[in-house]
């Protein structure tokens, strides 16, 4: 990780299509605060490349021939004490691969047809530790799956009533400030509640928390 104030955000691109990697690199390297420090043509190359280059963000394709982006994401989170943030870059938003990558710990996803400015902003967002959450897309993905967790045995039952309210509003896509307005409390209070929700659910970020809310049936799609 760069870890130094003012240092460029270090990015690794993992995609089996060379032209896609070139296009992403051109967009990112044109920004003074972003730097592409490596490319991987398959998920099998990601872990050793990340160990060598210590990027802040990995742009991860999900469909690669040997090791897909889901497994590569799992390896990063399991093997590294301080893994980079993973941003899935995909062709199809309503794709089971995307859902599985988010479950594995990706901070969000972006479509390959996204505009250059959307890509740049997404990288900056996840590098700051935030989640790129698309509530409608996650809701659509979750709608095709029955709950896979028993709420009675799931950590979601440990949430207080207020934390449950916060989680439901997170699932709608509200920011901390918007949740604070909705519940008539301070943003600092909501930040504390969000932290507690993540800790109780064992979620790395808001995206994982929302997915676990759907999987337990605590939040119902639609």
Tab-separated table of C-alpha atoms in Angstrom:
chain	number	residue	atom	x	y	z
A	1	UNK	CA	0.000	0.000	0.000
A	2	UNK	CA	1.123	3.545	-0.605
A	3	UNK	CA	0.123	4.632	2.917
A	4	UNK	CA	1.723	8.068	2.465
A	5	UNK	CA	-0.218	11.331	2.268
A	6	UNK	CA	-0.045	12.723	-1.253
A	7	UNK	CA	1.284	9.479	-2.732
A	8	UNK	CA	-0.537	8.272	-5.868
A	9	UNK	CA	-3.133	5.541	-5.477
A	10	UNK	CA	-1.435	2.364	-6.690
A	11	UNK	CA	-3.567	0.165	-8.956
A	12	UNK	CA	-3.202	-3.352	-10.360
A	13	UNK	CA	-5.363	-4.385	-13.324
A	14	UNK	CA	-6.409	-8.038	-13.659
A	15	UNK	CA	-8.174	-8.919	-16.919
A	16	UNK	CA	-7.546	-11.622	-19.502
A	17	UNK	CA	-8.221	-9.218	-22.394
A	18	UNK	CA	-5.143	-7.201	-23.309
A	19	UNK	CA	-7.120	-4.405	-24.949
A	20	UNK	CA	-9.210	-3.972	-21.804
A	21	UNK	CA	-6.059	-3.711	-19.693
A	22	UNK	CA	-4.594	-1.136	-22.079
A	23	UNK	CA	-7.778	0.939	-22.021
A	24	UNK	CA	-7.986	0.927	-18.229
A	25	UNK	CA	-4.309	1.813	-17.899
A	26	UNK	CA	-4.612	4.757	-20.296
A	27	UNK	CA	-7.543	6.196	-18.332
A	28	UNK	CA	-5.964	5.741	-14.908
A	29	UNK	CA	-2.419	6.808	-15.745
A	30	UNK	CA	-3.800	10.067	-17.146
A	31	UNK	CA	-4.735	11.083	-13.584
A	32	UNK	CA	-1.993	12.627	-11.424
A	33	UNK	CA	-3.192	10.862	-8.276
A	34	UNK	CA	-3.460	7.373	-9.822
A	35	UNK	CA	-0.702	4.998	-10.928
A	36	UNK	CA	-1.026	1.566	-12.548
A	37	UNK	CA	1.794	-0.511	-11.070
A	38	UNK	CA	1.060	-3.878	-12.662
A	39	UNK	CA	-1.139	-5.999	-14.896
A	40	UNK	CA	-2.296	-9.604	-14.588
A	41	UNK	CA	-3.783	-11.653	-17.428
A	42	UNK	CA	-5.271	-14.239	-15.062
A	43	UNK	CA	-6.364	-14.536	-11.460
A	44	UNK	CA	-3.470	-16.901	-10.797
A	45	UNK	CA	-1.075	-13.980	-11.303
A	46	UNK	CA	-2.844	-11.592	-8.938
A	47	UNK	CA	-1.587	-12.686	-5.513
A	48	UNK	CA	2.147	-12.731	-6.380
A	49	UNK	CA	1.779	-9.448	-8.278
A	50	UNK	CA	0.034	-7.793	-5.334
A	51	UNK	CA	2.697	-9.081	-2.954
A	52	UNK	CA	5.383	-7.554	-5.164
A	53	UNK	CA	3.717	-4.223	-5.949
A	54	UNK	CA	1.528	-3.602	-2.872
A	55	UNK	CA	-1.280	-1.754	-4.666
A	56	UNK	CA	-4.097	0.076	-2.920
A	57	UNK	CA	-6.740	-1.126	-5.396
A	58	UNK	CA	-7.096	-4.118	-7.713
A	59	UNK	CA	-9.400	-3.802	-10.720
A	60	UNK	CA	-10.588	-7.395	-11.024
A	61	UNK	CA	-12.295	-9.074	-13.947
A	62	UNK	CA	-14.464	-11.932	-12.696
A	63	UNK	CA	-14.263	-14.271	-15.684
A	64	UNK	CA	-10.691	-15.381	-16.321
A	65	UNK	CA	-9.553	-18.751	-17.746
A	66	UNK	CA	-7.527	-20.409	-14.961
A	67	UNK	CA	-8.334	-18.648	-11.686
A	68	UNK	CA	-11.396	-16.415	-11.783
A	69	UNK	CA	-11.786	-13.113	-9.986
A	70	UNK	CA	-13.825	-14.661	-7.177
A	71	UNK	CA	-11.072	-17.063	-6.183
A	72	UNK	CA	-8.407	-14.402	-6.669
A	73	UNK	CA	-10.310	-12.059	-4.349
A	74	UNK	CA	-10.641	-14.800	-1.736
A	75	UNK	CA	-6.905	-15.477	-1.941
A	76	UNK	CA	-6.032	-11.824	-1.408
A	77	UNK	CA	-8.222	-11.536	1.671
A	78	UNK	CA	-7.073	-14.844	3.127
A	79	UNK	CA	-3.343	-14.559	2.449
A	80	UNK	CA	-2.532	-10.898	3.070
A	81	UNK	CA	-2.684	-9.114	6.434
A	82	UNK	CA	-3.486	-5.813	4.689
A	83	UNK	CA	-5.118	-6.734	1.370
A	84	UNK	CA	-5.855	-4.107	-1.257
A	85	UNK	CA	-9.392	-3.047	-2.012
A	86	UNK	CA	-10.923	-5.017	-4.871
A	87	UNK	CA	-13.132	-3.343	-7.456
A	88	UNK	CA	-14.799	-5.771	-9.849
A	89	UNK	CA	-14.927	-4.614	-13.458
A	90	UNK	CA	-17.482	-6.622	-15.390
A	91	UNK	CA	-19.525	-6.726	-18.566
A	92	UNK	CA	-22.808	-7.820	-16.992
A	93	UNK	CA	-24.181	-6.385	-13.751
A	94	UNK	CA	-26.797	-9.115	-13.186
A	95	UNK	CA	-24.224	-11.868	-13.099
A	96	UNK	CA	-23.773	-14.550	-10.458
A	97	UNK	CA	-20.015	-14.054	-10.737
A	98	UNK	CA	-20.465	-10.448	-9.606
A	99	UNK	CA	-22.583	-11.505	-6.638
A	100	UNK	CA	-20.062	-14.149	-5.599
A	101	UNK	CA	-17.197	-11.663	-5.881
A	102	UNK	CA	-19.055	-9.206	-3.647
A	103	UNK	CA	-19.708	-12.000	-1.156
A	104	UNK	CA	-15.994	-12.829	-1.239
A	105	UNK	CA	-15.129	-9.299	-0.187
A	106	UNK	CA	-14.956	-7.062	-3.247
A	107	UNK	CA	-15.731	-3.450	-2.349
A	108	UNK	CA	-18.045	-2.999	-5.312
A	109	UNK	CA	-18.301	-3.355	-9.044
A	110	UNK	CA	-18.194	-1.232	-12.150
A	111	UNK	CA	-19.370	-2.022	-15.665
A	112	UNK	CA	-16.762	-2.089	-18.427
A	113	UNK	CA	-18.916	0.338	-20.389
A	114	UNK	CA	-18.648	2.939	-17.595
A	115	UNK	CA	-17.373	6.359	-18.551
A	116	UNK	CA	-13.740	7.236	-17.834
A	117	UNK	CA	-14.698	9.686	-15.093
A	118	UNK	CA	-16.844	7.028	-13.404
A	119	UNK	CA	-13.896	4.620	-13.372
A	120	UNK	CA	-11.566	7.220	-11.898
A	121	UNK	CA	-14.028	8.213	-9.193
A	122	UNK	CA	-14.731	4.569	-8.337
A	123	UNK	CA	-11.031	3.854	-7.809
A	124	UNK	CA	-10.661	6.921	-5.594
A	125	UNK	CA	-13.759	5.958	-3.615
A	126	UNK	CA	-12.713	2.398	-2.787
A	127	UNK	CA	-9.125	3.524	-2.108
A	128	UNK	CA	-10.552	5.722	0.674
A	129	UNK	CA	-12.052	2.614	2.253
A	130	UNK	CA	-15.602	3.225	1.068
A	131	UNK	CA	-17.871	0.783	-0.755
A	132	UNK	CA	-19.174	1.229	-4.271
A	133	UNK	CA	-22.678	0.075	-3.484
A	134	UNK	CA	-25.363	-0.250	-6.157
A	135	UNK	CA	-28.452	-1.143	-4.109
A	136	UNK	CA	-30.755	-1.811	-7.074
A	137	UNK	CA	-28.253	-4.176	-8.710
A	138	UNK	CA	-27.535	-6.058	-5.478
A	139	UNK	CA	-31.269	-6.288	-4.770
A	140	UNK	CA	-31.799	-7.742	-8.260
A	141	UNK	CA	-29.014	-10.263	-7.746
A	142	UNK	CA	-30.353	-11.252	-4.330
A	143	UNK	CA	-33.913	-11.574	-5.635
A	144	UNK	CA	-32.954	-14.686	-7.602
A	145	UNK	CA	-31.703	-16.477	-4.482
A	146	UNK	CA	-33.633	-17.713	-1.471
A	147	UNK	CA	-32.208	-16.787	1.957
A	148	UNK	CA	-29.246	-19.038	2.711
A	149	UNK	CA	-28.869	-18.213	6.391
A	150	UNK	CA	-31.195	-18.851	9.299
A	151	UNK	CA	-31.872	-15.466	10.947
A	152	UNK	CA	-32.199	-17.157	14.353
A	153	UNK	CA	-28.653	-18.514	14.057
A	154	UNK	CA	-27.221	-15.578	12.116
A	155	UNK	CA	-25.316	-12.703	13.771
A	156	UNK	CA	-27.980	-10.390	12.370
A	157	UNK	CA	-30.153	-11.289	15.382
A	158	UNK	CA	-27.564	-9.589	17.622
A	159	UNK	CA	-28.275	-6.196	16.115
A	160	UNK	CA	-30.142	-3.700	18.250
A	161	UNK	CA	-33.365	-2.236	16.876
A	162	UNK	CA	-31.520	0.922	15.878
A	163	UNK	CA	-28.727	-1.027	14.191
A	164	UNK	CA	-31.368	-2.996	12.305
A	165	UNK	CA	-32.889	0.263	11.085
A	166	UNK	CA	-29.478	1.456	9.968
A	167	UNK	CA	-28.804	-1.797	8.081
A	168	UNK	CA	-32.121	-1.578	6.224
A	169	UNK	CA	-31.355	1.998	5.210
A	170	UNK	CA	-27.872	0.947	4.109
A	171	UNK	CA	-29.540	-1.644	1.871
A	172	UNK	CA	-31.548	1.132	0.229
A	173	UNK	CA	-28.271	2.880	-0.540
A	174	UNK	CA	-28.449	5.799	1.859
A	175	UNK	CA	-25.201	7.430	2.939
A	176	UNK	CA	-24.363	8.029	6.596
A	177	UNK	CA	-25.554	11.616	6.278
A	178	UNK	CA	-28.826	10.570	4.678
A	179	UNK	CA	-29.404	7.915	7.344
A	180	UNK	CA	-28.709	10.511	10.031
A	181	UNK	CA	-31.338	12.796	8.506
A	182	UNK	CA	-33.837	9.947	8.216
A	183	UNK	CA	-33.393	8.922	11.864
A	184	UNK	CA	-32.885	12.468	13.190
A	185	UNK	CA	-29.506	11.800	14.785
A	186	UNK	CA	-25.973	13.037	14.132
A	187	UNK	CA	-23.769	11.597	11.352
A	188	UNK	CA	-21.241	10.652	14.041
A	189	UNK	CA	-23.880	8.517	15.752
A	190	UNK	CA	-24.670	6.763	12.465
A	191	UNK	CA	-20.983	6.171	11.822
A	192	UNK	CA	-20.807	4.433	15.197
A	193	UNK	CA	-23.883	2.320	14.392
A	194	UNK	CA	-22.492	1.339	10.988
A	195	UNK	CA	-19.230	0.266	12.599
A	196	UNK	CA	-21.147	-1.828	15.106
A	197	UNK	CA	-23.230	-3.450	12.339
A	198	UNK	CA	-20.106	-4.391	10.392
A	199	UNK	CA	-18.429	-5.799	13.497
A	200	UNK	CA	-21.437	-7.884	14.554
A	201	UNK	CA	-21.962	-9.292	11.061
A	202	UNK	CA	-18.258	-9.900	10.493
A	203	UNK	CA	-18.570	-7.816	7.334
A	204	UNK	CA	-15.601	-6.053	5.765
A	205	UNK	CA	-17.682	-3.173	4.430
A	206	UNK	CA	-21.209	-1.952	3.694
A	207	UNK	CA	-21.547	-4.130	0.596
A	208	UNK	CA	-20.869	-7.332	2.519
A	209	UNK	CA	-23.221	-6.228	5.298
A	210	UNK	CA	-26.059	-5.645	2.840
A	211	UNK	CA	-25.491	-8.992	1.134
A	212	UNK	CA	-25.581	-10.772	4.497
A	213	UNK	CA	-28.794	-8.944	5.344
A	214	UNK	CA	-30.389	-10.375	2.188
A	215	UNK	CA	-28.944	-13.854	2.727
A	216	UNK	CA	-30.400	-14.060	6.230
A	217	UNK	CA	-33.802	-12.820	5.080
A	218	UNK	CA	-33.436	-9.809	7.379
A	219	UNK	CA	-33.886	-7.597	4.314
A	220	UNK	CA	-36.226	-8.885	1.608
A	221	UNK	CA	-35.617	-7.916	-2.047
A	222	UNK	CA	-38.336	-5.598	-3.306
